[in-house]
mmCIF file of C-alpha atoms and ligand atoms in Angstrom:
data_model
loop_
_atom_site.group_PDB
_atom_site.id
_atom_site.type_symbol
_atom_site.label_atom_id
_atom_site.label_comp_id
_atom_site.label_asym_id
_atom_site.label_seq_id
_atom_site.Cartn_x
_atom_site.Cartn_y
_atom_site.Cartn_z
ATOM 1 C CA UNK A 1 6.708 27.033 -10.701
ATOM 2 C CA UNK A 2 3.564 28.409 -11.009
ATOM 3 C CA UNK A 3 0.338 26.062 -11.934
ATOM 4 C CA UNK A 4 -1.587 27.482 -14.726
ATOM 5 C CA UNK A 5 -4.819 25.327 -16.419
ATOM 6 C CA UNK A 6 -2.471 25.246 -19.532
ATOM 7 C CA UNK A 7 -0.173 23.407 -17.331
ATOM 8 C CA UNK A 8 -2.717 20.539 -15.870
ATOM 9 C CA UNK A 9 -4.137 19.938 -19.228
ATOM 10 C CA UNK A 10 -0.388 19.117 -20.252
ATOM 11 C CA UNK A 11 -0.153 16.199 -17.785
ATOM 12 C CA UNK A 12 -1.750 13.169 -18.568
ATOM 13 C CA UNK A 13 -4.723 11.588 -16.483
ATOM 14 C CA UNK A 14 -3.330 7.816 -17.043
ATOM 15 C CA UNK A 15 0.478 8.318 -16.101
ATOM 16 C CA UNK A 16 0.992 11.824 -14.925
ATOM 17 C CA UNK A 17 3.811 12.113 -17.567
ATOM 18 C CA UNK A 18 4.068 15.507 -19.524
ATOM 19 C CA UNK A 19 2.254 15.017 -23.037
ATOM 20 C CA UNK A 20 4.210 15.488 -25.675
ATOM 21 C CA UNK A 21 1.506 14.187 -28.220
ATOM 22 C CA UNK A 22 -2.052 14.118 -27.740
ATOM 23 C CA UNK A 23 -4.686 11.445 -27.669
ATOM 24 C CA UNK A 24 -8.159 13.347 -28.740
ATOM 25 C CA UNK A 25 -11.578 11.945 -29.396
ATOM 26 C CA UNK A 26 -14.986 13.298 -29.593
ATOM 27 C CA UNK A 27 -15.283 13.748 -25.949
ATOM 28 C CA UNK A 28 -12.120 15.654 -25.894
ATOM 29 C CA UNK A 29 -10.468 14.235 -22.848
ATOM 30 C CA UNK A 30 -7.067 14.040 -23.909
ATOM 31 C CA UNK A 31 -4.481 11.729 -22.615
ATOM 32 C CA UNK A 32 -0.978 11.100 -23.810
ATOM 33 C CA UNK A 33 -0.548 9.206 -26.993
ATOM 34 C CA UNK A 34 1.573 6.538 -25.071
ATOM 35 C CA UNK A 35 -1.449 5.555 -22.451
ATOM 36 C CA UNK A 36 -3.618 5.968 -25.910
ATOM 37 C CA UNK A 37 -1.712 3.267 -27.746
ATOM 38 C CA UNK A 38 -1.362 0.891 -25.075
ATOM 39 C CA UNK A 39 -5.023 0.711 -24.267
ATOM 40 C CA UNK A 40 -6.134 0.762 -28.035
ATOM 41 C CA UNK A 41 -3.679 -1.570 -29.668
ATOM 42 C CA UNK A 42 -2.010 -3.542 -26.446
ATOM 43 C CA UNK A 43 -5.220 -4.072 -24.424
ATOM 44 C CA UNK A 44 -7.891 -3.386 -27.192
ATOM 45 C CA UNK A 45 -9.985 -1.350 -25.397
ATOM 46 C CA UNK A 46 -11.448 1.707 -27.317
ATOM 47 C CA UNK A 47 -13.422 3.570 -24.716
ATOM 48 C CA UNK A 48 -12.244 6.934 -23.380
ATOM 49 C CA UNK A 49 -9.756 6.215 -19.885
ATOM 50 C CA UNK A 50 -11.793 9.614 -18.512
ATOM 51 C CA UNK A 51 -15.716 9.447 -19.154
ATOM 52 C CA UNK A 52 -15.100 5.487 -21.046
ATOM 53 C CA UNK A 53 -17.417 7.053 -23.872
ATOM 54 C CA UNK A 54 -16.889 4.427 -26.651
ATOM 55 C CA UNK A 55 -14.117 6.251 -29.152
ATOM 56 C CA UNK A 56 -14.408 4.713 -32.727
ATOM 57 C CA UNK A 57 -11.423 7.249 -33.340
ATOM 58 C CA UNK A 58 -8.607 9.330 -31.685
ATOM 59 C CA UNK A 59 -6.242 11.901 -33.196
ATOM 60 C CA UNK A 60 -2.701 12.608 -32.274
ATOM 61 C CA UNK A 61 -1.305 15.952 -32.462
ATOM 62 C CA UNK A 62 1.211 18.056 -31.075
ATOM 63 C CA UNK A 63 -0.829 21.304 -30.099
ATOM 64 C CA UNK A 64 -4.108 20.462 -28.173
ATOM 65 C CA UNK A 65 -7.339 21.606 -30.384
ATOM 66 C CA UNK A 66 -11.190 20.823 -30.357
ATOM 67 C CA UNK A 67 -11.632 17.499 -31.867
ATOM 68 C CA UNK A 68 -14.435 18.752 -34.102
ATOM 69 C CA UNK A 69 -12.056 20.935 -35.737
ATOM 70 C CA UNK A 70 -9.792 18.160 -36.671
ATOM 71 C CA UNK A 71 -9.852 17.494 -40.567
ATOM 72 C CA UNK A 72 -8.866 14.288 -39.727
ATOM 73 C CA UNK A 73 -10.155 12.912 -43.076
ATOM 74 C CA UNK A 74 -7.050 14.356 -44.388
ATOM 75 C CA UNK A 75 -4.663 12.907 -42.146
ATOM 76 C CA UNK A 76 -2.344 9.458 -42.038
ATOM 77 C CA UNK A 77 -3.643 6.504 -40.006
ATOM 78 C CA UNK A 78 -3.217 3.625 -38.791
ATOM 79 C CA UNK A 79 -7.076 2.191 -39.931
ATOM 80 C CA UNK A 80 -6.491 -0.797 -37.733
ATOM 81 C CA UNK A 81 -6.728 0.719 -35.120
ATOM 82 C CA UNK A 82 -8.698 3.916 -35.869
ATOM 83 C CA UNK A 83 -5.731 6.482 -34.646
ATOM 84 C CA UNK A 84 -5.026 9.548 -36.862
ATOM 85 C CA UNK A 85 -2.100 11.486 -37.248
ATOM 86 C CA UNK A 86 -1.702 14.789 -37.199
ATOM 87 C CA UNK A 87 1.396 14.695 -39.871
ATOM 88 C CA UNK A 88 4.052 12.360 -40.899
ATOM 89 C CA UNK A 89 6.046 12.564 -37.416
ATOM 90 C CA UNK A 90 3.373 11.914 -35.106
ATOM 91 C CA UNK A 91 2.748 9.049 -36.840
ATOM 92 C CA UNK A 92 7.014 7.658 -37.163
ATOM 93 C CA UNK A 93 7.161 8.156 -33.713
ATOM 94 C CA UNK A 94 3.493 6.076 -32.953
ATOM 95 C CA UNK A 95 5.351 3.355 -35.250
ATOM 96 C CA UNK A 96 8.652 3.523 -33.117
ATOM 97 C CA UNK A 97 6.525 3.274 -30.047
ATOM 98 C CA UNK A 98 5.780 -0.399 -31.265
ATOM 99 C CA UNK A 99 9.121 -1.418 -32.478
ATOM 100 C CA UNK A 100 10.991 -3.526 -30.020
ATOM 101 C CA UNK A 101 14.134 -1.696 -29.148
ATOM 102 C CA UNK A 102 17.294 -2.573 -27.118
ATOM 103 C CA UNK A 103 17.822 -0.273 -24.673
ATOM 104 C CA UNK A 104 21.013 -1.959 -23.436
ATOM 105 C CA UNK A 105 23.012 -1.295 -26.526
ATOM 106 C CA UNK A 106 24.977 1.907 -26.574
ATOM 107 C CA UNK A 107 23.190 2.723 -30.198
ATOM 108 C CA UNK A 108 19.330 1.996 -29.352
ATOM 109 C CA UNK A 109 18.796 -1.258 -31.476
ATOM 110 C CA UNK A 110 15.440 -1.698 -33.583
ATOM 111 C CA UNK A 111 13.598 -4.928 -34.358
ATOM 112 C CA UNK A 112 10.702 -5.571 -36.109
ATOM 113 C CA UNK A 113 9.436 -8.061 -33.841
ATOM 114 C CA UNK A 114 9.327 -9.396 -30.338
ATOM 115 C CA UNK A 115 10.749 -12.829 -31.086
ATOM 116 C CA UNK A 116 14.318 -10.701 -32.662
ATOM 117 C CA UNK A 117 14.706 -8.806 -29.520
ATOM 118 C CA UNK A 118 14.279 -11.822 -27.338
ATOM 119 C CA UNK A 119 17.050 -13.171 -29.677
ATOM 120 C CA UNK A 120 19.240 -10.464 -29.251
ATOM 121 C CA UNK A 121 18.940 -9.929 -25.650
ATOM 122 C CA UNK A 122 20.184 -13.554 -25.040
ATOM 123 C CA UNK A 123 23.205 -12.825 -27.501
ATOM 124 C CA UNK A 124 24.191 -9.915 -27.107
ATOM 125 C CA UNK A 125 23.351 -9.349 -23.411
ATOM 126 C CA UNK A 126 22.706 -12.534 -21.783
ATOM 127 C CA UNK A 127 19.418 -11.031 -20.931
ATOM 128 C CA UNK A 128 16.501 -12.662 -20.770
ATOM 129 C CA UNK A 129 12.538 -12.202 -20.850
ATOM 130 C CA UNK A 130 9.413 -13.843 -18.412
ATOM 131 C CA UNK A 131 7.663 -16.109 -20.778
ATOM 132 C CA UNK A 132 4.477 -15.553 -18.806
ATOM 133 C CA UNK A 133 4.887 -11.444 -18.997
ATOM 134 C CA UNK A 134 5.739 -11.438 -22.447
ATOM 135 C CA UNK A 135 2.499 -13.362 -23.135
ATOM 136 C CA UNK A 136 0.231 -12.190 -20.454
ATOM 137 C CA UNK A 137 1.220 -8.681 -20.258
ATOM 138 C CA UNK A 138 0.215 -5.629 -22.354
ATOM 139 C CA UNK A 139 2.980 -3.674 -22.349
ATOM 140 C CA UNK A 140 5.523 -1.900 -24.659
ATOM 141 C CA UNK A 141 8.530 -3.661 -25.504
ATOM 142 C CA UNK A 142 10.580 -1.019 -23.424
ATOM 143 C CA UNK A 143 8.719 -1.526 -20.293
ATOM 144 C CA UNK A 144 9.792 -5.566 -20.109
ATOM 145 C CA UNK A 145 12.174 -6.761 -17.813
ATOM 146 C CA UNK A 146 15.026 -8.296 -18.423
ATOM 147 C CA UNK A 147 16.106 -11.254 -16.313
ATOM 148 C CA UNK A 148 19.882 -12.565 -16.117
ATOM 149 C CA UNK A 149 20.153 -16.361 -16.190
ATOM 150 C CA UNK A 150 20.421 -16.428 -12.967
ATOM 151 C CA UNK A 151 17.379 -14.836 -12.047
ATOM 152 C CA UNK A 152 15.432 -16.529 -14.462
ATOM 153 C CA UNK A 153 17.056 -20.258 -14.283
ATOM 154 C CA UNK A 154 17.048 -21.483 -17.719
ATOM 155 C CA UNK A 155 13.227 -20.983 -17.847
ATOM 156 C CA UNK A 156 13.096 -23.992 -15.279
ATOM 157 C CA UNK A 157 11.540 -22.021 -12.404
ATOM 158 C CA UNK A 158 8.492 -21.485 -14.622
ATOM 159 C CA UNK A 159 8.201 -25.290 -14.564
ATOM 160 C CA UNK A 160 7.379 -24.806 -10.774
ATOM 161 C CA UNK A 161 3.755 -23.776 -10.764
ATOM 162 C CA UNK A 162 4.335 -22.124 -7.451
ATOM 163 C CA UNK A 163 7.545 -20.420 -8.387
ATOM 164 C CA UNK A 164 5.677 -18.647 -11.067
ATOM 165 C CA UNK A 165 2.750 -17.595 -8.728
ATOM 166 C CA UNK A 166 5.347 -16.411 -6.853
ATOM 167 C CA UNK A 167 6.899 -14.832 -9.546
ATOM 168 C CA UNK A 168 3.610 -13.018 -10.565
ATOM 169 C CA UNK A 169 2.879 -11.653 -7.186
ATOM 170 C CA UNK A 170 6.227 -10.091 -6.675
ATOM 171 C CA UNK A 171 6.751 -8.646 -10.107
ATOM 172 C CA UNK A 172 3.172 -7.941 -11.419
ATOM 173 C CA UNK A 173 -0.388 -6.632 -9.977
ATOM 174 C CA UNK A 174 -3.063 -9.282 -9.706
ATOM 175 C CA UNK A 175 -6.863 -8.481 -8.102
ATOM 176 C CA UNK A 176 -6.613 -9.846 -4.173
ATOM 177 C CA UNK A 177 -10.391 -10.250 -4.779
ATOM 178 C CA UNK A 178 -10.298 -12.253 -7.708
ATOM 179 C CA UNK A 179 -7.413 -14.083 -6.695
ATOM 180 C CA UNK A 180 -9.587 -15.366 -4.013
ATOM 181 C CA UNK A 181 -11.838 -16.721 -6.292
ATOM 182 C CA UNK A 182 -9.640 -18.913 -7.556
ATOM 183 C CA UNK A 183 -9.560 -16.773 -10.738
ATOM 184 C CA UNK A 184 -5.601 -15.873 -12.268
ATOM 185 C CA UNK A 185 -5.165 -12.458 -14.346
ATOM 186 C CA UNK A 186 -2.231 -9.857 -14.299
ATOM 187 C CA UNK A 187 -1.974 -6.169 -14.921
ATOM 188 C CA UNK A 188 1.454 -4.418 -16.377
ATOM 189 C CA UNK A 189 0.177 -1.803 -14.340
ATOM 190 C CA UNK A 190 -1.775 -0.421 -11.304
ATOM 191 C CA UNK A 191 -4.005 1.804 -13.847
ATOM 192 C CA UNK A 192 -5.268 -1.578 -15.686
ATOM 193 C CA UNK A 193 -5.747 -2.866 -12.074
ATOM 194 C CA UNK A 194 -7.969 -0.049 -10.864
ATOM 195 C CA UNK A 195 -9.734 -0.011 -14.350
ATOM 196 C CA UNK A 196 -10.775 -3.711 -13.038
ATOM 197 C CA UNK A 197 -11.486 -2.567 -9.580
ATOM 198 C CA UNK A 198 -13.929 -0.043 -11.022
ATOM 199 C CA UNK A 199 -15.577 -2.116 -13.505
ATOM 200 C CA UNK A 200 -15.839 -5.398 -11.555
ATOM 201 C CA UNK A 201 -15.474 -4.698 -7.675
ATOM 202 C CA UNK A 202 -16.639 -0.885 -6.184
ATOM 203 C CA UNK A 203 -13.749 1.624 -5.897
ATOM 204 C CA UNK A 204 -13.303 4.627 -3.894
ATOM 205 C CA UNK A 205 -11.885 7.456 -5.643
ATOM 206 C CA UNK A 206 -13.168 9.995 -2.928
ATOM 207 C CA UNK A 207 -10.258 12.479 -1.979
ATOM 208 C CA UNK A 208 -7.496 10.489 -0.473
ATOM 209 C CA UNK A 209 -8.567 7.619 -1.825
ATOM 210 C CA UNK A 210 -8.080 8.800 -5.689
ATOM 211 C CA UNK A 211 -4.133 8.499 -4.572
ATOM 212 C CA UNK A 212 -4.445 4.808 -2.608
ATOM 213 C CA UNK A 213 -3.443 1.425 -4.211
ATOM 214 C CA UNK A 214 -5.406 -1.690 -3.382
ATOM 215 C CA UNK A 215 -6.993 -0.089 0.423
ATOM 216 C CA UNK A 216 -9.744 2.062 -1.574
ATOM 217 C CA UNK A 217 -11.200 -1.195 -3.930
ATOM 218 C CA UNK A 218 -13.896 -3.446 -2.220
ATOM 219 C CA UNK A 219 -15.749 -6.342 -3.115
ATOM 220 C CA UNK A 220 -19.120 -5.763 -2.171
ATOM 221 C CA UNK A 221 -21.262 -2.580 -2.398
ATOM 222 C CA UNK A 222 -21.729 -2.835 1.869
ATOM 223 C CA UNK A 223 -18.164 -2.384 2.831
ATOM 224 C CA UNK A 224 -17.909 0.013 0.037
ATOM 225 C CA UNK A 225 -20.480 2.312 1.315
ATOM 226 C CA UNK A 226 -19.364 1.322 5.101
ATOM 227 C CA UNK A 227 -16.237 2.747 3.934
ATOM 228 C CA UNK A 228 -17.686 5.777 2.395
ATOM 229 C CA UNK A 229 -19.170 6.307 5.194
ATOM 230 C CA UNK A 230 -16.284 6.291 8.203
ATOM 231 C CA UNK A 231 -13.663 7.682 5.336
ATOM 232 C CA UNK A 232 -15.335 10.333 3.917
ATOM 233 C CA UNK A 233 -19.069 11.459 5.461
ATOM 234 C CA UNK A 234 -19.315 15.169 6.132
ATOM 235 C CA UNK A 235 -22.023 15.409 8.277
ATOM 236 C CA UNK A 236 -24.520 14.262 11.315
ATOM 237 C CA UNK A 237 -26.885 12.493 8.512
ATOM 238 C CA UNK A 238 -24.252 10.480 7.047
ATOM 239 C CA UNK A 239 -22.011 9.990 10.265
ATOM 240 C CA UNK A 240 -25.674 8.325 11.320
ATOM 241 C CA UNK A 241 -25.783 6.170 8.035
ATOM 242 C CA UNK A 242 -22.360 4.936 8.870
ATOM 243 C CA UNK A 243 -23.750 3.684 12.383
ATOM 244 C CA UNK A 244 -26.531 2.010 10.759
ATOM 245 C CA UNK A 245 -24.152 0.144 8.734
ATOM 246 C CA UNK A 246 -22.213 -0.479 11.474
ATOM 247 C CA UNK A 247 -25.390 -1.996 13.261
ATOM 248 C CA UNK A 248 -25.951 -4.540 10.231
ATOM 249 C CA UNK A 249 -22.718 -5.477 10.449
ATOM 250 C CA UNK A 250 -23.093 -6.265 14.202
ATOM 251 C CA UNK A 251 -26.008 -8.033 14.226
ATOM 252 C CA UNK A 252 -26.029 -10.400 11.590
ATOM 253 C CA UNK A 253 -23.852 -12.591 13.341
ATOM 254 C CA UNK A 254 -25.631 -11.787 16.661
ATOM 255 C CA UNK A 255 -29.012 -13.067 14.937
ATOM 256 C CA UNK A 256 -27.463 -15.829 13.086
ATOM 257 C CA UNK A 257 -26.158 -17.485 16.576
ATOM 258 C CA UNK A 258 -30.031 -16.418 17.858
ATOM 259 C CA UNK A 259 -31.705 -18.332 15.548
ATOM 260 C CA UNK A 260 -28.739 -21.403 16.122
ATOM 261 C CA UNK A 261 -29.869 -21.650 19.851
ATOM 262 C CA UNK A 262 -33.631 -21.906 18.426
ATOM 263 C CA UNK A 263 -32.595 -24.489 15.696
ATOM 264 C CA UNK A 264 -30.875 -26.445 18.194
ATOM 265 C CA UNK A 265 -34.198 -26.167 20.779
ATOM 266 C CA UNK A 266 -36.658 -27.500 18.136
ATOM 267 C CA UNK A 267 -34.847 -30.410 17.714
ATOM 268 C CA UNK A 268 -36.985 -31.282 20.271
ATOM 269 C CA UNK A 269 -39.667 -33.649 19.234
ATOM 270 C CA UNK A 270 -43.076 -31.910 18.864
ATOM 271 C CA UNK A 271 -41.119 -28.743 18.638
ATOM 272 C CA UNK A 272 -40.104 -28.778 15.095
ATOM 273 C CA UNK A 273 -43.220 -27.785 13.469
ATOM 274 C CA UNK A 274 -42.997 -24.421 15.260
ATOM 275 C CA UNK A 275 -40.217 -23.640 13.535
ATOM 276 C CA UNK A 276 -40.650 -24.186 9.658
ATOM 277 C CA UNK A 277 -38.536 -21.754 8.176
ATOM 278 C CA UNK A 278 -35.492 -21.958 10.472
ATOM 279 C CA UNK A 279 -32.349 -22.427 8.717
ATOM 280 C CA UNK A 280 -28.977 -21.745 9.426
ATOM 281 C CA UNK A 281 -29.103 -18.537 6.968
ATOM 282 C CA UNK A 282 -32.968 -17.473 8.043
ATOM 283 C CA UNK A 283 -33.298 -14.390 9.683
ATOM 284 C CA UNK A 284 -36.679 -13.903 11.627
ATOM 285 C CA UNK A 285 -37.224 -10.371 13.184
ATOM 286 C CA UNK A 286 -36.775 -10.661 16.733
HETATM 287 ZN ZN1 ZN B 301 -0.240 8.841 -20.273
HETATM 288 ZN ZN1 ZN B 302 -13.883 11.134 -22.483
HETATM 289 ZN ZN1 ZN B 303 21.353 -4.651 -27.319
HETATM 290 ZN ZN1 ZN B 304 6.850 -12.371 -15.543
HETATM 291 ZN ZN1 ZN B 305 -11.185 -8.781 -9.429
HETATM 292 ZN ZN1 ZN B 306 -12.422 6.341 -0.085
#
């Protein structure tokens, strides 16, 4: 099929799903009303997924437009939230979005809240849901998992600390970085991962690397660059920046163990005064 711009503007930036509705505000970057209401009412964050201009509103229609030529004034919303509706069915289906629904019955199911579902799912299905996830992460009621009994053990596995880390890892994406630190936090979904990459760590999204999962985030702003460097430098200049990096790389170490051998010398009596400002971390030029 041929690619026309009509066609690219139809996919949306977040999960490369066809948009069916819109998600406009005043920067007019659209995305799909889905990734729209997950990061506005699920995760709370109002800022634009594209240029993360703040958005104290976003429309959703059917046929893309200028947001300045919205009349949203006019339309339904939901003033919680700060979305407006293009008409009546835009906004039943943003609603439905939000309803827990069985998807396991052979007549989809609706329920009003979480807690009904969960109810149902045991009944009816013998299906049940992660506490943790269904806590932890923002997601749409749709998206959860379902665990048999089995699987989930009568809830008791979650009463094993480590069976739940383990749990986590497998089933849900957590920062290696932060993890590291000691710190525990969860993403539904790669996107809200990278989002952290990008606002707390330094990530790549150079060419290949707008495509990667976890290889293209770094923690600190050297191996980000040393990786800008060997992955994607074009020419001599840069190809020479990388080297330089390289170099710092190499000889911090090489210095550090220098500056041992001297620490270790002016432990000599007499000697120490020489050295005042020797420490395991000081680096003298050589
Ligand atoms: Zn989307
Ligand atoms: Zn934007
Ligand atoms: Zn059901
Ligand atoms: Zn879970
Ligand atoms: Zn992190
Ligand atoms: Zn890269």
């Amino acid at each position: 099929m041929e690619s026309t711009t009509k066609e690219t503007e139809k996919q949306c930036v977040l999960c490369c799903q066809e948009i069916d509705i819109f998600a406009l505000g005043k920067c007019d970057h659209p995305v799909c009303y889905r990734c729209s209401t997950k990061m506005r009412v699920l995760c709370e964050q109002k800022y634009c997924a594209v240029c993360r201009e703040e958005l104290d509103k976003v429309v959703f229609v059917k046929k893309l437009e200028v947001f300045s030529s919205l009349p949203y004034q006019n339309f339904p919303c939901d003033k919680k939230h700060d979305i407006y509706f293009k008409d009546e069915r835009i906004y039943a289906q943003y609603r439905h979005l939000l309803l827990p629904e069985c998807i396991h019955c052979p007549e989809p199911k609706v329920f009003s809240r979480f807690e009904e579902l969960e109810q149902h799912m045991r009944k009816q299905h013998e299906l049940f849901s992660c506490k943790l996830c269904s806590k932890h992460l923002k997601i749409f009621s749709y998206e959860r998992k379902w665990y048999t009994r089995k699987e989930l053990f009568c809830d008791e596995r979650y009463l094993d600390n480590d069976e739940l880390l383990k749990h986590l890892r497998r089933d849900h994406y957590f920062c290696h970085f932060c993890d590291a630190d000691g710190s525990q936090e969860y993403y539904c979904d790669y996107r809200y991962l990278s989002e952290h990459f990008r606002e707390s760590h330094y990530l790549c999204e150079e060419g290949r690397c707008a495509t990667e999962q976890f290889t293209h985030a770094f923690r600190s702003e050297i191996d980000y660059k040393a990786h800008k460097a060997a992955a994607h430098s074009k020419n001599r200049a840069e190809a020479r920046q990388n080297r330089q990096i390289d170099l710092q790389f190499n000889y911090a170490p090489r210095q550090q163990r220098r500056n041992d051998v001297k620490t270790m010398k002016s432990k000599n009596p007499g000697d120490e005064d020489d050295f005042p400002v020797l420490g395991a971390t000081a680096a003298l030029p050589m």
